[in-house]
Amino acid sequence: MNLVKQSNCLSQMYNFKHLLKIFKNVNKSLKTGKIFKNLLYSLLIINCQFSILNSIAQTGGAAFNITGAAADNSAILDISSSNQGILIPRISTNERTSIIGTNGNAGNAPAEGLMIFNTTTKCFEAYVNGAWSIISCPVPCIPPDAPVAAAATNISCSSFQANMVMSVAGVTSYCFDVATDDGFTTFIAGYNNRIVNNNTTCVVTGL
């Protein structure tokens, strides 16, 4: 944490130690010396805590980093790193129902804006307007439509012309199979995953 008034705390600690040394030299035999010593250290800790809080208030927030950079004035918490991220709580949909509510009871409404990563849906969620809302989810993979084959033309004993209806947008090439059985287990030589690019016709020979 980058705290501006850390040096002030160290200075105050030095002053307290100096005062304590003077008191010991003057009053070594008194039992109250030990009490006074503890009182001084307690006051030192309290004073340093107030200095830290005052520093945070003046600089806008606390900064967590390894560079010593100050927090941005607009942030109450400024975390920076070049090779690490932030992990928010990872909770399943079932576990989400047991989150501690603002009234301190599990299962009651949490704070507005509370965020989690739902391990069931793989989505970032936030509690908004009395319900969990999705912030971000993985983009689902939607496979393209399969090309449609039309009736063959120019059919002969040894060849035919295969015709295809290319209706898939963005596709640049297609694979073309020709088999001698309905289960496509025995292929005509040269026509197993044959690339036909965007051609809508292909002459098949070697039957």
CSV table of C-alpha atoms in Angstrom, one decimal:
chain,number,residue,atom,x,y,z
A,1,MET,CA,0.0,0.0,0.0
A,2,ASN,CA,1.4,3.4,-1.0
A,3,LEU,CA,0.9,5.7,2.0
A,4,VAL,CA,2.1,9.3,1.8
A,5,LYS,CA,2.3,9.8,5.6
A,6,GLN,CA,4.4,6.8,6.4
A,7,SER,CA,7.4,9.1,7.0
A,8,ASN,CA,5.3,11.2,9.4
A,9,CYS,CA,4.6,8.0,11.4
A,10,LEU,CA,8.3,7.2,11.6
A,11,SER,CA,9.1,10.7,12.8
A,12,GLN,CA,6.4,10.5,15.4
A,13,MET,CA,7.8,7.2,16.6
A,14,TYR,CA,11.2,8.7,17.0
A,15,ASN,CA,9.8,11.6,19.1
A,16,PHE,CA,7.9,9.1,21.3
A,17,LYS,CA,11.0,7.1,21.9
A,18,HIS,CA,13.0,10.2,22.7
A,19,LEU,CA,10.3,11.2,25.2
A,20,LEU,CA,10.3,7.8,26.7
A,21,LYS,CA,14.1,7.9,27.1
A,22,ILE,CA,14.0,11.2,29.0
A,23,PHE,CA,11.2,9.9,31.3
A,24,LYS,CA,13.3,6.7,32.1
A,25,ASN,CA,16.3,8.8,33.0
A,26,VAL,CA,14.3,11.0,35.3
A,27,ASN,CA,12.1,8.4,36.9
A,28,LYS,CA,13.8,5.0,36.8
A,29,SER,CA,12.7,3.9,40.2
A,30,LEU,CA,9.0,4.6,39.9
A,31,LYS,CA,6.5,1.7,39.1
A,32,THR,CA,4.5,4.2,37.0
A,33,GLY,CA,7.4,4.2,34.4
A,34,LYS,CA,6.2,0.9,32.9
A,35,ILE,CA,2.6,2.2,32.7
A,36,PHE,CA,3.8,5.4,31.1
A,37,LYS,CA,5.8,3.4,28.6
A,38,ASN,CA,2.7,1.3,27.6
A,39,LEU,CA,0.6,4.4,27.3
A,40,LEU,CA,3.1,6.1,25.0
A,41,TYR,CA,3.2,3.1,22.7
A,42,SER,CA,-0.6,3.0,22.6
A,43,LEU,CA,-0.8,6.7,21.7
A,44,LEU,CA,1.8,6.1,19.0
A,45,ILE,CA,-0.2,3.3,17.4
A,46,ILE,CA,-3.4,5.3,17.5
A,47,ASN,CA,-1.7,8.4,16.1
A,48,CYS,CA,-0.2,6.4,13.2
A,49,GLN,CA,-3.5,4.9,12.3
A,50,PHE,CA,-5.1,8.4,12.1
A,51,SER,CA,-2.2,9.5,9.9
A,52,ILE,CA,-2.8,6.5,7.6
A,53,LEU,CA,-6.5,7.3,7.3
A,54,ASN,CA,-5.9,10.9,6.8
A,55,SER,CA,-3.4,10.0,4.0
A,56,ILE,CA,-6.0,7.9,2.2
A,57,ALA,CA,-8.5,10.6,2.4
A,58,GLN,CA,-6.1,13.2,1.0
A,59,THR,CA,-4.8,11.1,-1.9
A,60,GLY,CA,-8.2,9.7,-3.0
A,61,GLY,CA,-7.6,6.0,-2.1
A,62,ALA,CA,-5.2,3.2,-1.4
A,63,ALA,CA,-2.7,1.9,-4.0
A,64,PHE,CA,-1.6,-1.8,-4.2
A,65,ASN,CA,1.4,-2.2,-6.4
A,66,ILE,CA,5.2,-2.9,-6.4
A,67,THR,CA,6.2,0.3,-8.1
A,68,GLY,CA,5.2,2.7,-5.3
A,69,ALA,CA,2.8,4.6,-7.6
A,70,ALA,CA,0.1,6.6,-5.8
A,71,ALA,CA,-3.6,5.8,-6.2
A,72,ASP,CA,-5.6,7.7,-8.8
A,73,ASN,CA,-7.5,10.5,-7.1
A,74,SER,CA,-10.8,9.1,-8.5
A,75,ALA,CA,-10.3,5.7,-7.0
A,76,ILE,CA,-10.8,4.5,-3.4
A,77,LEU,CA,-8.7,1.4,-4.4
A,78,ASP,CA,-6.1,1.4,-7.2
A,79,ILE,CA,-4.6,-2.0,-8.0
A,80,SER,CA,-2.0,-2.4,-10.7
A,81,SER,CA,0.2,-5.2,-12.0
A,82,SER,CA,1.8,-6.1,-15.3
A,83,ASN,CA,1.5,-9.9,-14.9
A,84,GLN,CA,-1.3,-10.6,-12.4
A,85,GLY,CA,-5.1,-10.1,-12.3
A,86,ILE,CA,-7.9,-10.0,-9.7
A,87,LEU,CA,-9.9,-13.0,-8.7
A,88,ILE,CA,-13.4,-12.2,-7.5
A,89,PRO,CA,-15.4,-14.9,-5.5
A,90,ARG,CA,-16.1,-18.0,-7.7
A,91,ILE,CA,-19.5,-19.3,-6.7
A,92,SER,CA,-21.9,-21.9,-8.2
A,93,THR,CA,-25.6,-21.2,-8.9
A,94,ASN,CA,-26.5,-23.4,-5.9
A,95,GLU,CA,-23.9,-21.7,-3.6
A,96,ARG,CA,-25.2,-18.3,-4.7
A,97,THR,CA,-28.5,-18.9,-2.8
A,98,SER,CA,-26.5,-19.0,0.4
A,99,ILE,CA,-24.7,-15.7,0.1
A,100,ILE,CA,-24.9,-13.7,3.3
A,101,GLY,CA,-27.4,-10.9,2.9
A,102,THR,CA,-27.1,-7.3,4.0
A,103,ASN,CA,-29.1,-8.2,7.1
A,104,GLY,CA,-26.4,-10.8,8.0
A,105,ASN,CA,-28.5,-13.8,7.2
A,106,ALA,CA,-27.7,-16.4,4.5
A,107,GLY,CA,-30.1,-16.5,1.6
A,108,ASN,CA,-31.3,-12.9,2.0
A,109,ALA,CA,-30.8,-10.1,-0.5
A,110,PRO,CA,-27.2,-9.1,-0.8
A,111,ALA,CA,-25.9,-5.6,-1.5
A,112,GLU,CA,-26.8,-3.9,-4.7
A,113,GLY,CA,-24.0,-4.3,-7.2
A,114,LEU,CA,-22.4,-7.3,-5.5
A,115,MET,CA,-20.4,-9.2,-8.1
A,116,ILE,CA,-19.4,-12.9,-8.5
A,117,PHE,CA,-18.1,-15.3,-11.1
A,118,ASN,CA,-20.7,-18.1,-11.5
A,119,THR,CA,-18.8,-21.4,-11.9
A,120,THR,CA,-22.0,-23.1,-13.2
A,121,THR,CA,-22.7,-20.8,-16.1
A,122,LYS,CA,-19.1,-19.5,-16.5
A,123,CYS,CA,-20.5,-15.9,-16.4
A,124,PHE,CA,-19.7,-12.8,-14.4
A,125,GLU,CA,-22.9,-11.7,-12.5
A,126,ALA,CA,-24.0,-8.7,-10.4
A,127,TYR,CA,-26.9,-8.3,-8.1
A,128,VAL,CA,-29.1,-5.5,-9.5
A,129,ASN,CA,-32.7,-4.6,-8.8
A,130,GLY,CA,-33.4,-7.6,-6.7
A,131,ALA,CA,-32.0,-10.2,-9.1
A,132,TRP,CA,-28.8,-11.6,-10.4
A,133,SER,CA,-27.9,-10.1,-13.8
A,134,ILE,CA,-25.4,-11.4,-16.3
A,135,ILE,CA,-22.5,-9.0,-17.0
A,136,SER,CA,-20.5,-11.1,-19.3
A,137,CYS,CA,-20.6,-14.7,-20.6
A,138,PRO,CA,-18.5,-16.7,-23.1
A,139,VAL,CA,-19.7,-16.3,-26.7
A,140,PRO,CA,-21.3,-19.6,-27.7
A,141,CYS,CA,-20.0,-21.5,-30.7
A,142,ILE,CA,-22.7,-21.6,-33.4
A,143,PRO,CA,-21.8,-24.0,-36.3
A,144,PRO,CA,-22.6,-22.8,-39.8
A,145,ASP,CA,-25.4,-24.4,-41.8
A,146,ALA,CA,-24.3,-27.4,-43.9
A,147,PRO,CA,-24.3,-26.9,-47.7
A,148,VAL,CA,-27.2,-28.4,-49.6
A,149,ALA,CA,-26.6,-30.8,-52.5
A,150,ALA,CA,-28.8,-30.6,-55.5
A,151,ALA,CA,-29.6,-33.3,-58.0
A,152,ALA,CA,-26.8,-34.5,-60.2
A,153,THR,CA,-26.8,-33.8,-63.9
A,154,ASN,CA,-24.9,-35.1,-67.0
A,155,ILE,CA,-25.1,-38.6,-65.6
A,156,SER,CA,-23.3,-41.4,-67.5
A,157,CYS,CA,-22.0,-44.9,-66.7
A,158,SER,CA,-18.6,-43.6,-65.6
A,159,SER,CA,-19.2,-40.0,-64.5
A,160,PHE,CA,-21.7,-37.4,-63.4
A,161,GLN,CA,-21.8,-33.7,-62.5
A,162,ALA,CA,-22.4,-33.0,-58.8
A,163,ASN,CA,-24.3,-29.8,-58.1
A,164,MET,CA,-24.2,-28.0,-54.7
A,165,VAL,CA,-26.1,-25.0,-53.3
A,166,MET,CA,-23.6,-23.0,-51.3
A,167,SER,CA,-25.7,-21.1,-48.8
A,168,VAL,CA,-23.2,-20.6,-46.0
A,169,ALA,CA,-22.0,-17.0,-45.7
A,170,GLY,CA,-18.3,-16.4,-45.2
A,171,VAL,CA,-17.2,-19.9,-46.2
A,172,THR,CA,-14.3,-20.0,-48.7
A,173,SER,CA,-14.0,-23.7,-49.5
A,174,TYR,CA,-15.8,-27.0,-49.1
A,175,CYS,CA,-14.9,-30.6,-48.9
A,176,PHE,CA,-16.6,-33.0,-51.3
A,177,ASP,CA,-17.1,-36.8,-50.7
A,178,VAL,CA,-18.4,-39.4,-53.2
A,179,ALA,CA,-19.0,-42.9,-52.0
A,180,THR,CA,-20.4,-46.1,-53.4
A,181,ASP,CA,-22.6,-46.8,-50.3
A,182,ASP,CA,-25.1,-44.8,-48.2
A,183,GLY,CA,-22.9,-45.0,-45.1
A,184,PHE,CA,-20.0,-43.3,-46.9
A,185,THR,CA,-17.5,-46.0,-45.9
A,186,THR,CA,-16.2,-46.8,-49.4
A,187,PHE,CA,-15.1,-43.7,-51.4
A,188,ILE,CA,-14.4,-43.2,-55.1
A,189,ALA,CA,-10.6,-42.6,-55.5
A,190,GLY,CA,-9.8,-38.9,-55.3
A,191,TYR,CA,-13.2,-37.9,-53.8
A,192,ASN,CA,-12.7,-38.3,-50.0
A,193,ASN,CA,-12.6,-34.8,-48.5
A,194,ARG,CA,-11.8,-33.3,-51.9
A,195,ILE,CA,-11.6,-29.5,-51.6
A,196,VAL,CA,-13.8,-27.8,-54.2
A,197,ASN,CA,-13.3,-24.2,-53.0
A,198,ASN,CA,-16.5,-22.2,-53.8
A,199,ASN,CA,-17.4,-24.1,-57.0
A,200,THR,CA,-21.0,-25.1,-57.1
A,201,THR,CA,-20.3,-28.0,-59.5
A,202,CYS,CA,-17.8,-30.8,-59.6
A,203,VAL,CA,-17.5,-33.5,-62.3
A,204,VAL,CA,-17.0,-36.9,-60.8
A,205,THR,CA,-15.3,-39.5,-62.9
A,206,GLY,CA,-13.9,-43.0,-62.3
A,207,LEU,CA,-17.1,-44.7,-61.5
